[in-house]
Short mmCIF file of C-alpha atoms (C1' of nucleotides) and ligand atoms in Angstrom, two decimals:
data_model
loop_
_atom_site.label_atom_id
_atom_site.label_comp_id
_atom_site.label_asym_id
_atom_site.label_seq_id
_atom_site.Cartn_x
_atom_site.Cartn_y
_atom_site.Cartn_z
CA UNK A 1 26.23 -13.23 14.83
CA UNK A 2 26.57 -16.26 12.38
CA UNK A 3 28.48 -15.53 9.20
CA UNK A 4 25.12 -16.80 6.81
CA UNK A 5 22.58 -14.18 8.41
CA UNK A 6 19.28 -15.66 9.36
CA UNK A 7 16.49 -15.00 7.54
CA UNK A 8 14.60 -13.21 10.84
CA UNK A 9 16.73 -11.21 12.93
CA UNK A 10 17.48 -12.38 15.89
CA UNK A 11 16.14 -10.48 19.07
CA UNK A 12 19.93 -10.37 20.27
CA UNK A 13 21.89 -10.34 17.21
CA UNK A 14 24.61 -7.80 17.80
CA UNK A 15 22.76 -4.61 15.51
CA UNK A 16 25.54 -2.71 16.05
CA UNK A 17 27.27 -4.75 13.59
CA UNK A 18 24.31 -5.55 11.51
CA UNK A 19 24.43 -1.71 10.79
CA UNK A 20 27.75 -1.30 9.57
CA UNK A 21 28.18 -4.15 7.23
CA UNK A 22 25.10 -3.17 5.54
CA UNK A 23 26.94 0.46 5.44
CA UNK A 24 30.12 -1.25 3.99
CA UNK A 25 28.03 -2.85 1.66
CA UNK A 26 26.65 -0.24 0.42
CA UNK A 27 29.63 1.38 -0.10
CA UNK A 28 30.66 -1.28 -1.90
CA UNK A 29 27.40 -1.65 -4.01
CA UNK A 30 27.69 2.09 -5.23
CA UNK A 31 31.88 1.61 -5.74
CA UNK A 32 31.27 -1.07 -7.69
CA UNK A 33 28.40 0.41 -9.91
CA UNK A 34 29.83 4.01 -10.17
CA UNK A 35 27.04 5.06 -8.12
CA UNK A 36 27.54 7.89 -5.53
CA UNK A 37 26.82 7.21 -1.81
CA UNK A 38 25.98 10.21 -1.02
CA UNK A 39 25.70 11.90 2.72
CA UNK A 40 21.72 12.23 2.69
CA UNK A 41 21.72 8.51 0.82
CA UNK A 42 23.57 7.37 3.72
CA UNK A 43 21.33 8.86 6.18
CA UNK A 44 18.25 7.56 4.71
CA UNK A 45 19.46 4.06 4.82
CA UNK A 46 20.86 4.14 8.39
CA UNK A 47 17.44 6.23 9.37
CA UNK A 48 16.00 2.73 7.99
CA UNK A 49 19.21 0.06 9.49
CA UNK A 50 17.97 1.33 12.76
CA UNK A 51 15.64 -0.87 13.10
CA UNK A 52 14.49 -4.36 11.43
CA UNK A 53 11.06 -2.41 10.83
CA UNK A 54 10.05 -0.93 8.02
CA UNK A 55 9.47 2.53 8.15
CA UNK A 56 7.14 4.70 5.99
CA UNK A 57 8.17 7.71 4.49
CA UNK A 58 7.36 10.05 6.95
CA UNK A 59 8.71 8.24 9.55
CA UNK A 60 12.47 8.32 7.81
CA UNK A 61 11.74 11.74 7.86
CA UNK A 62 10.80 11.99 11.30
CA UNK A 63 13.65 9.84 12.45
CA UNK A 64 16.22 11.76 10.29
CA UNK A 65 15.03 14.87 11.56
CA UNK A 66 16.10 14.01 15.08
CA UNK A 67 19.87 14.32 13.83
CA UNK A 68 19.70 17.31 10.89
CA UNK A 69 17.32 19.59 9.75
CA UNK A 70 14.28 18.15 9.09
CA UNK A 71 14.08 17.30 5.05
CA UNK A 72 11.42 17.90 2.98
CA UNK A 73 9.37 14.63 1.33
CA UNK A 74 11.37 15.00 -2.06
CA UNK A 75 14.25 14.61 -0.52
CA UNK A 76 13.84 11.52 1.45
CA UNK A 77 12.33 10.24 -1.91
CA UNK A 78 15.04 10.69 -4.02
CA UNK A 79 17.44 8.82 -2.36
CA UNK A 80 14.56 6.10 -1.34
CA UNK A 81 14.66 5.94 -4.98
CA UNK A 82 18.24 5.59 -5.24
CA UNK A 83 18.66 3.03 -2.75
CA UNK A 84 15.68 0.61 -4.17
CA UNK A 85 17.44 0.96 -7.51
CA UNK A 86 20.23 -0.48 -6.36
CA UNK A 87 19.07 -3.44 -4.28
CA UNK A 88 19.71 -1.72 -1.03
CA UNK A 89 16.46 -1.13 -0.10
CA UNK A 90 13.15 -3.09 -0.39
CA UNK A 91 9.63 -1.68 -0.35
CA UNK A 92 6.96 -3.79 1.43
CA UNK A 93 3.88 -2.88 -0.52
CA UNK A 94 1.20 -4.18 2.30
CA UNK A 95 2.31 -1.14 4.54
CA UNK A 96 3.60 1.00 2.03
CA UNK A 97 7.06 1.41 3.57
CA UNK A 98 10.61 0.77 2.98
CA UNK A 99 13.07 -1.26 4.45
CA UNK A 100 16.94 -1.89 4.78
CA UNK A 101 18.17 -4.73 2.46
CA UNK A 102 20.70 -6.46 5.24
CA UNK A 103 21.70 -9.24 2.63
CA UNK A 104 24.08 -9.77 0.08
CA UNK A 105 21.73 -11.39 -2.42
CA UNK A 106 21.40 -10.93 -6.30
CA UNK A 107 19.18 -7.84 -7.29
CA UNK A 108 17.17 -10.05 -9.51
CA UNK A 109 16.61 -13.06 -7.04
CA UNK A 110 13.12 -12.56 -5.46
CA UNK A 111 12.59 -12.79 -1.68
CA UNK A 112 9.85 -13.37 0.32
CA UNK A 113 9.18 -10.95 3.39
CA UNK A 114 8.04 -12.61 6.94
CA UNK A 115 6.31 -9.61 8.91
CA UNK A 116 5.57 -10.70 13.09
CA UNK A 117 2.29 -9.17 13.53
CA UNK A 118 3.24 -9.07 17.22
CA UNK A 119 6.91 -7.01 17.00
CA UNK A 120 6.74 -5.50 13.63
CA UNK A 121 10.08 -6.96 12.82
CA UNK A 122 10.72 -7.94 9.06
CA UNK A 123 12.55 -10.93 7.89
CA UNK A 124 13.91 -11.92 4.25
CA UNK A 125 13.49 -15.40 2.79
CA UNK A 126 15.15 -15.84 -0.55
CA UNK A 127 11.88 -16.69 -2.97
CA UNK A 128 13.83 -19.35 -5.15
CA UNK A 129 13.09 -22.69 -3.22
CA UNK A 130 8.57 -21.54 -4.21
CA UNK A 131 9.41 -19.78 -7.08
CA UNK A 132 9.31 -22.36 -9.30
CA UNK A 133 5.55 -23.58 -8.30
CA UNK A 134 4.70 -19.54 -8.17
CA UNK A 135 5.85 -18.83 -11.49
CA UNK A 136 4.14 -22.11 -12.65
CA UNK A 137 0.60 -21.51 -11.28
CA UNK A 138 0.78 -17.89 -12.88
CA UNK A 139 1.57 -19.39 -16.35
CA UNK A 140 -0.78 -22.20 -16.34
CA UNK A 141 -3.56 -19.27 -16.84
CA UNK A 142 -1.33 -18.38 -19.67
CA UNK A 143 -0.12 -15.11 -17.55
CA UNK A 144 3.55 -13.86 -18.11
CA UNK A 145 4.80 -12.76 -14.14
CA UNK A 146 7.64 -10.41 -14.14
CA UNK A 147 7.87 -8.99 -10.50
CA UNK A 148 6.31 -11.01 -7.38
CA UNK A 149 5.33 -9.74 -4.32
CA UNK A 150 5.25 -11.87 -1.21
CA UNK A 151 4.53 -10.80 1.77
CA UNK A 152 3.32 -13.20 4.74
CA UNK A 153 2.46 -11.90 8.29
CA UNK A 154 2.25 -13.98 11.31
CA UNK A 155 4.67 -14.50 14.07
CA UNK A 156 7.84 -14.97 14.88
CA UNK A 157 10.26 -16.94 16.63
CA UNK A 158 10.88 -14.83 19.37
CA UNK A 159 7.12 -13.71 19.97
CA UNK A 160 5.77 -17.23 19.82
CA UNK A 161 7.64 -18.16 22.60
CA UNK A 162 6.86 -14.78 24.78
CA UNK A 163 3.30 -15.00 24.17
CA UNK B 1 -18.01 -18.29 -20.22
CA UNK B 2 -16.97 -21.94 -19.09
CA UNK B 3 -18.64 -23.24 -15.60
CA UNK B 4 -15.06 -23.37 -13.95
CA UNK B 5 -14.25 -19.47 -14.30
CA UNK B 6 -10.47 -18.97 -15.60
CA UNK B 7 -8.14 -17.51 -13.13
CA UNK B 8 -7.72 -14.88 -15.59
CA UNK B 9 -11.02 -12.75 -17.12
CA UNK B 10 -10.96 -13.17 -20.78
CA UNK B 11 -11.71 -10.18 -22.44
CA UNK B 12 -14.55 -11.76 -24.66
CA UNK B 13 -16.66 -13.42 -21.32
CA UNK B 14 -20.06 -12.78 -20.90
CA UNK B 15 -19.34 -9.42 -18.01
CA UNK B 16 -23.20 -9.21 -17.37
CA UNK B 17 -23.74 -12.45 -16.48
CA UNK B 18 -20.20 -12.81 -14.50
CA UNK B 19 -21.61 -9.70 -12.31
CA UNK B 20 -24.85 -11.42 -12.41
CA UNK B 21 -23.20 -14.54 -11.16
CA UNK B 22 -21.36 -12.30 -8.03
CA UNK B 23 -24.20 -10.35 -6.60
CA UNK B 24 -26.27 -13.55 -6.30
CA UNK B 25 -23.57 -15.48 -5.18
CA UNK B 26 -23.01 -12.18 -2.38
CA UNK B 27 -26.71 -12.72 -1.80
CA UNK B 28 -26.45 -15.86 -0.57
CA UNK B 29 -23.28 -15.81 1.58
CA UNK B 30 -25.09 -12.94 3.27
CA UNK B 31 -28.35 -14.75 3.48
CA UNK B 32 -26.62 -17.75 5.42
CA UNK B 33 -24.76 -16.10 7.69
CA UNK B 34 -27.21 -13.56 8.66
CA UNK B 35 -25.77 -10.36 7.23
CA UNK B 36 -27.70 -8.11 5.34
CA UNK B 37 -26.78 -6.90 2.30
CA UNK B 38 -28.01 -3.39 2.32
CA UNK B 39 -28.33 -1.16 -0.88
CA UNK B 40 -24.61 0.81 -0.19
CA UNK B 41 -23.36 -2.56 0.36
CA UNK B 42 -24.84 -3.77 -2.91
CA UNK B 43 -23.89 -0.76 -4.69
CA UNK B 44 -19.99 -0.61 -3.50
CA UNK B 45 -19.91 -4.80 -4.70
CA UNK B 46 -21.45 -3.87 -8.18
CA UNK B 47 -19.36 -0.82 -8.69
CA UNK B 48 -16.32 -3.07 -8.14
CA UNK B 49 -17.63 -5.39 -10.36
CA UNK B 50 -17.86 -2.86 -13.43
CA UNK B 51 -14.85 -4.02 -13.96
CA UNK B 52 -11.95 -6.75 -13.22
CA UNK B 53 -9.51 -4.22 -12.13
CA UNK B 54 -9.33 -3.32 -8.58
CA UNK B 55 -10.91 0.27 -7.43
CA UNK B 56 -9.25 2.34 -4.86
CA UNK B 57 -11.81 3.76 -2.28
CA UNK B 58 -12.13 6.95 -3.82
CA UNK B 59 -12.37 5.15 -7.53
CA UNK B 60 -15.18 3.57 -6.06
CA UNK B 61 -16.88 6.76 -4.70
CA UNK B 62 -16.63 8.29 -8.27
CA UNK B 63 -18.18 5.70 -9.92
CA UNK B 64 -21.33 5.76 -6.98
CA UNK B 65 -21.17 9.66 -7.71
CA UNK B 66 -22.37 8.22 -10.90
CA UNK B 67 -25.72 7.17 -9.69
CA UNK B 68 -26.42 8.32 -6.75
CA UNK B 69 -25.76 11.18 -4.19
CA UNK B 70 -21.61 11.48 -3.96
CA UNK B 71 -20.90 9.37 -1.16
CA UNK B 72 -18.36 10.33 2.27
CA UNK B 73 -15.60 8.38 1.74
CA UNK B 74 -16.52 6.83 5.55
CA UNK B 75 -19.71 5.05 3.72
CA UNK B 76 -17.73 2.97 1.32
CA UNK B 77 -15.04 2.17 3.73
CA UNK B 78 -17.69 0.64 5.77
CA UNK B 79 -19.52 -1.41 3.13
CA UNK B 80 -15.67 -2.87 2.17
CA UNK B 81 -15.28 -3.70 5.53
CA UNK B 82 -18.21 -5.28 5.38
CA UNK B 83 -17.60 -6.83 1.91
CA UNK B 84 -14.30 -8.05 2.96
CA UNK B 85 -14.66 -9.82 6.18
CA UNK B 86 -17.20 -11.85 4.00
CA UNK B 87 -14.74 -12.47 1.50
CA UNK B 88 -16.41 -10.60 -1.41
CA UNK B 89 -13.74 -8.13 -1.88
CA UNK B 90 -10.10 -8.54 -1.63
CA UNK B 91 -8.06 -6.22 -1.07
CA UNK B 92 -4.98 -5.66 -3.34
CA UNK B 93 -2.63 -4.35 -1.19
CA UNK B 94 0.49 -3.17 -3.61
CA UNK B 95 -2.32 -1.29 -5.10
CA UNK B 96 -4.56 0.14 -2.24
CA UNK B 97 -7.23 -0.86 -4.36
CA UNK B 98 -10.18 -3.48 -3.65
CA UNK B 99 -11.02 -6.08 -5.79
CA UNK B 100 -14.59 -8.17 -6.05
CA UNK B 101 -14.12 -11.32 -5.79
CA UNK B 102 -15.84 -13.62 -8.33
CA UNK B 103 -15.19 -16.90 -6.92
CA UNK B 104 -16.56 -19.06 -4.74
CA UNK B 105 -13.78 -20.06 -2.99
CA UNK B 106 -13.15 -20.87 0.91
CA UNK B 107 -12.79 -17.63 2.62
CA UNK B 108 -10.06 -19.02 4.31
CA UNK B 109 -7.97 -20.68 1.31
CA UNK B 110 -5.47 -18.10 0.50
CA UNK B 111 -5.49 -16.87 -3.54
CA UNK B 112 -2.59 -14.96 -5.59
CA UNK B 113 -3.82 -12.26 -7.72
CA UNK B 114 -2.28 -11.73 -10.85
CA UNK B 115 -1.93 -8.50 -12.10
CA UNK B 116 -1.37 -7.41 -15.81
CA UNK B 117 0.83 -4.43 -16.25
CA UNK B 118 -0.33 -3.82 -19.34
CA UNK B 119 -4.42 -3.71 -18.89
CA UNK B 120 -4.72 -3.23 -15.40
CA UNK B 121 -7.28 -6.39 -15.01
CA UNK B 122 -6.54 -8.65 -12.17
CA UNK B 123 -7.34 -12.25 -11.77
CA UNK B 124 -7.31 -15.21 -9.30
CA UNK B 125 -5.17 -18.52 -8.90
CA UNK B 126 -5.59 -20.52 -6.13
CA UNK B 127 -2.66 -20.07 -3.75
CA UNK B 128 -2.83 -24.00 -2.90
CA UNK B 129 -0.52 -25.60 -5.20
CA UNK B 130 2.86 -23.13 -3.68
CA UNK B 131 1.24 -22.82 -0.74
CA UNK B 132 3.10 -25.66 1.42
CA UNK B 133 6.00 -24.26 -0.42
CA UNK B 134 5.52 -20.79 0.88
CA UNK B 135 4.79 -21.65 4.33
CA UNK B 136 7.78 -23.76 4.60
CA UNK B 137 10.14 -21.54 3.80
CA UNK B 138 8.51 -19.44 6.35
CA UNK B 139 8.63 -22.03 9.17
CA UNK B 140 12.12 -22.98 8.59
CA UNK B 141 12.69 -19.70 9.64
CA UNK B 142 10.79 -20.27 12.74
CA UNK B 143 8.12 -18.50 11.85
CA UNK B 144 4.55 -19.02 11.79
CA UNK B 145 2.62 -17.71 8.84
CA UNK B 146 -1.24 -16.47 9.28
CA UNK B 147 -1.96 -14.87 6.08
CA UNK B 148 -0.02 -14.53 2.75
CA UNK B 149 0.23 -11.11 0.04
CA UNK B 150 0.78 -13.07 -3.07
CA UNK B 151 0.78 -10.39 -5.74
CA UNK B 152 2.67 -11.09 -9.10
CA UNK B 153 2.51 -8.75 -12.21
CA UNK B 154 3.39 -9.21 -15.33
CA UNK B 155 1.37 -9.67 -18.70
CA UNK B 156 -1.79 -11.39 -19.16
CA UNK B 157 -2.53 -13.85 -22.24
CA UNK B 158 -4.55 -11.20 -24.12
CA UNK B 159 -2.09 -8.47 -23.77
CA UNK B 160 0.92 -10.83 -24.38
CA UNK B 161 -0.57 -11.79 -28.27
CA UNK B 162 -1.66 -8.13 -28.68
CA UNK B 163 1.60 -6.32 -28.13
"C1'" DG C 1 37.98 27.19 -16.33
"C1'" DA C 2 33.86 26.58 -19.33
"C1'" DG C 3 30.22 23.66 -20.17
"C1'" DA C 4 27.59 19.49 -19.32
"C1'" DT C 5 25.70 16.31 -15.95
"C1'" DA C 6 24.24 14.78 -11.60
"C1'" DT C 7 22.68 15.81 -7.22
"C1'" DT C 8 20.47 18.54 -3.69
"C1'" DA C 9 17.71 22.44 -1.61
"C1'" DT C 10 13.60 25.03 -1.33
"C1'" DA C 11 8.86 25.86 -1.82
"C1'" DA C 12 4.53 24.56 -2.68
"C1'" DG C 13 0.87 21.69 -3.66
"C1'" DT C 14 -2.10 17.48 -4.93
"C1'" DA C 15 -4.51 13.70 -3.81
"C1'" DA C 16 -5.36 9.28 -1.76
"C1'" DG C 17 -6.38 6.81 2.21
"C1'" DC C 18 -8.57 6.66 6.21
"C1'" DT C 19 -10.56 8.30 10.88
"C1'" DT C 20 -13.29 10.63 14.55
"C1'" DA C 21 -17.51 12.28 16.16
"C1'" DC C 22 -22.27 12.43 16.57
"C1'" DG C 23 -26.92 12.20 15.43
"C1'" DA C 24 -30.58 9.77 12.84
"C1'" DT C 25 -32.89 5.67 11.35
"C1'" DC C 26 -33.88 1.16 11.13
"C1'" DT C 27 -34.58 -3.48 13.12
"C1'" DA C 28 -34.96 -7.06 16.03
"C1'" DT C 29 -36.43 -8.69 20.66
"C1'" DC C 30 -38.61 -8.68 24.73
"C1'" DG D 1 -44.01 0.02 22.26
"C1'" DA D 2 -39.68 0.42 24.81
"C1'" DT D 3 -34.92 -0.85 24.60
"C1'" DA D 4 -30.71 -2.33 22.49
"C1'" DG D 5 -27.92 -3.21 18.54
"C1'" DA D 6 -26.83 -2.45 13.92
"C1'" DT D 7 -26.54 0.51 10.13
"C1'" DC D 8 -26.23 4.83 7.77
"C1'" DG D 9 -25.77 10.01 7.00
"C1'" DT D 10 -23.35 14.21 7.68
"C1'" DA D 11 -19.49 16.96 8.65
"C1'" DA D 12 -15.00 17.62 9.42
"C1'" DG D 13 -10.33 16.56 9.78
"C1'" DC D 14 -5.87 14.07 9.73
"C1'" DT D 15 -1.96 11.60 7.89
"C1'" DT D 16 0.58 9.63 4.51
"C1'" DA D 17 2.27 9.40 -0.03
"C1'" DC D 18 4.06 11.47 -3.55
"C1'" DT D 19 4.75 15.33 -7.30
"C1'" DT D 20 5.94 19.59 -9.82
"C1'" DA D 21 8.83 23.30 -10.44
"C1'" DT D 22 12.81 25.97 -10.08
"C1'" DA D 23 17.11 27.40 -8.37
"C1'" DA D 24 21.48 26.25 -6.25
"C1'" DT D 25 25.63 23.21 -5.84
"C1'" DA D 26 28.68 19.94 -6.73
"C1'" DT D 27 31.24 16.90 -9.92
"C1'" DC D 28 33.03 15.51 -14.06
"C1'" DT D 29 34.97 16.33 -18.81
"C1'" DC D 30 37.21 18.51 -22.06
ZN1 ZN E 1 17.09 -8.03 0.53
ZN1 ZN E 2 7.92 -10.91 16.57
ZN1 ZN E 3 -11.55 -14.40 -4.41
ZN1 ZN E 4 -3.60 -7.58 -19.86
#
DNA sequence: GAGATATTATAAGTAAGCTTACGATCTATC
DNA sequence: GATAGATCGTAAGCTTACTTATAATATCTC
């Protein structure tokens, strides 16, 4: 409910408004870039603002299919496409699913993704305060990194304390 | 070709005696803790360690179909099981793919992989130097990291001087 | 309002990743 | 040498992930 959003969603954090600023800022995103937000875009990213999970493909599908006729794979793709293009959504490569960008930051600024084993939820830490030693270790082998991903699973807050 | 193996395989090192190097090393973490390492097993390790790039499950099954009697796809899932909860695989997971591991390290010291865009080959860095750095930003969140995806492409040395 | 561009719908298909089920064999251990 | 545990073979199937191809709309531009 804070103003600067925590990096791991609170269990209680009102979602209800979680949802629609990330809607507003989407809309602004796209505005701003000439982009179109376009109905089944929309969709697909509040199919994935309905939770703080990630959700694989087929489960967008399944969830949008609960509201509209179910869409075919393509179409769920294209505007997962769409959405990661324009920092709106973020892919979490050790499950191979997608998830709703809830910050504000800079496309370019890497993040690092907490995952509670125990709830599923997803949290975002921004990447620049280890980016620095990351980037370093990489080049010491004389490697050029261009994209990192970091993903680290344990558990949350929330869980640890309702073990 | 060095005693202390670079993070990153040079294209020029001696392959035979790297592999060489692996499958005794695989002996003997098998041999201490009482595991046998069976022919499949054997045969899934040195088919990952044809090369430095990381095999997806049915890569590897291919390149057994080679030699032997095509494989089910349930017999190499088991020997990587196997392989990996004795830390002589890794598993690359913005890939799907499985890695052999070449190092000696601790099993439970956590590595980043770095992965060149260009040449598909993979290598190791210790994760310890960013380590503290990753985990903090983690636990200032609250949260308590068990296991870290460090993943970061980008070019390796050989393919940055041969563009 | 004609033509170009972007977006979506529809249909179909490929392939990777992984699992379940069950029987056979092999290997300790008593 | 009987029993239990581990490993492997065989067969089949499921789910997810993602693509290709083509036609239909919608939107923008002149
Ligand atoms: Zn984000
Ligand atoms: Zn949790
Ligand atoms: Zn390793
Ligand atoms: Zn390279």
């Amino acid at each position: 409910m804070s103003l600067a959003k925590p990096a791991f969603p609170a269990p209680d954090h009102d979602h209800g408004r979680c949802t629609a600023e990330a809607l507003t800022h989407a809309e602004a995103v796209c505005e701003q870039r000439s982009q179109k937000f376009t109905p089944i875009r929309r969709q697909v990213l509040q199919a994935l603002l309905s939770s703080h999970r990630p959700l694989g493909a087929y489960e967008v599908i399944d969830e949008l299919a609960k509201s509209m006729p179910r869409p075919a794979p393509i179409t769920v793709y294209r505007a997962l496409d769409f959405l990661m293009a324009n920092g709106l959504v973020h892919r979490i490569e050790s499950r191979n699913a997608y998830l709703a960008c809830a910050h504000d930051h800079d496309a370019t600024s890497a993040v690092a993704f907490l995952i509670c084993e125990r709830c599923g939820l997803v949290g975002e830490v921004p990447a620049a305060p280890f980016a620095q030693g990351l980037n370093q270790a990489a080049r010491s082998s004389g490697f050029a990194p261009r994209l990192s991903v970091v993903e680290i699973t344990g558990t949350c807050t929330h869980c640890q304390t309702h073990a």
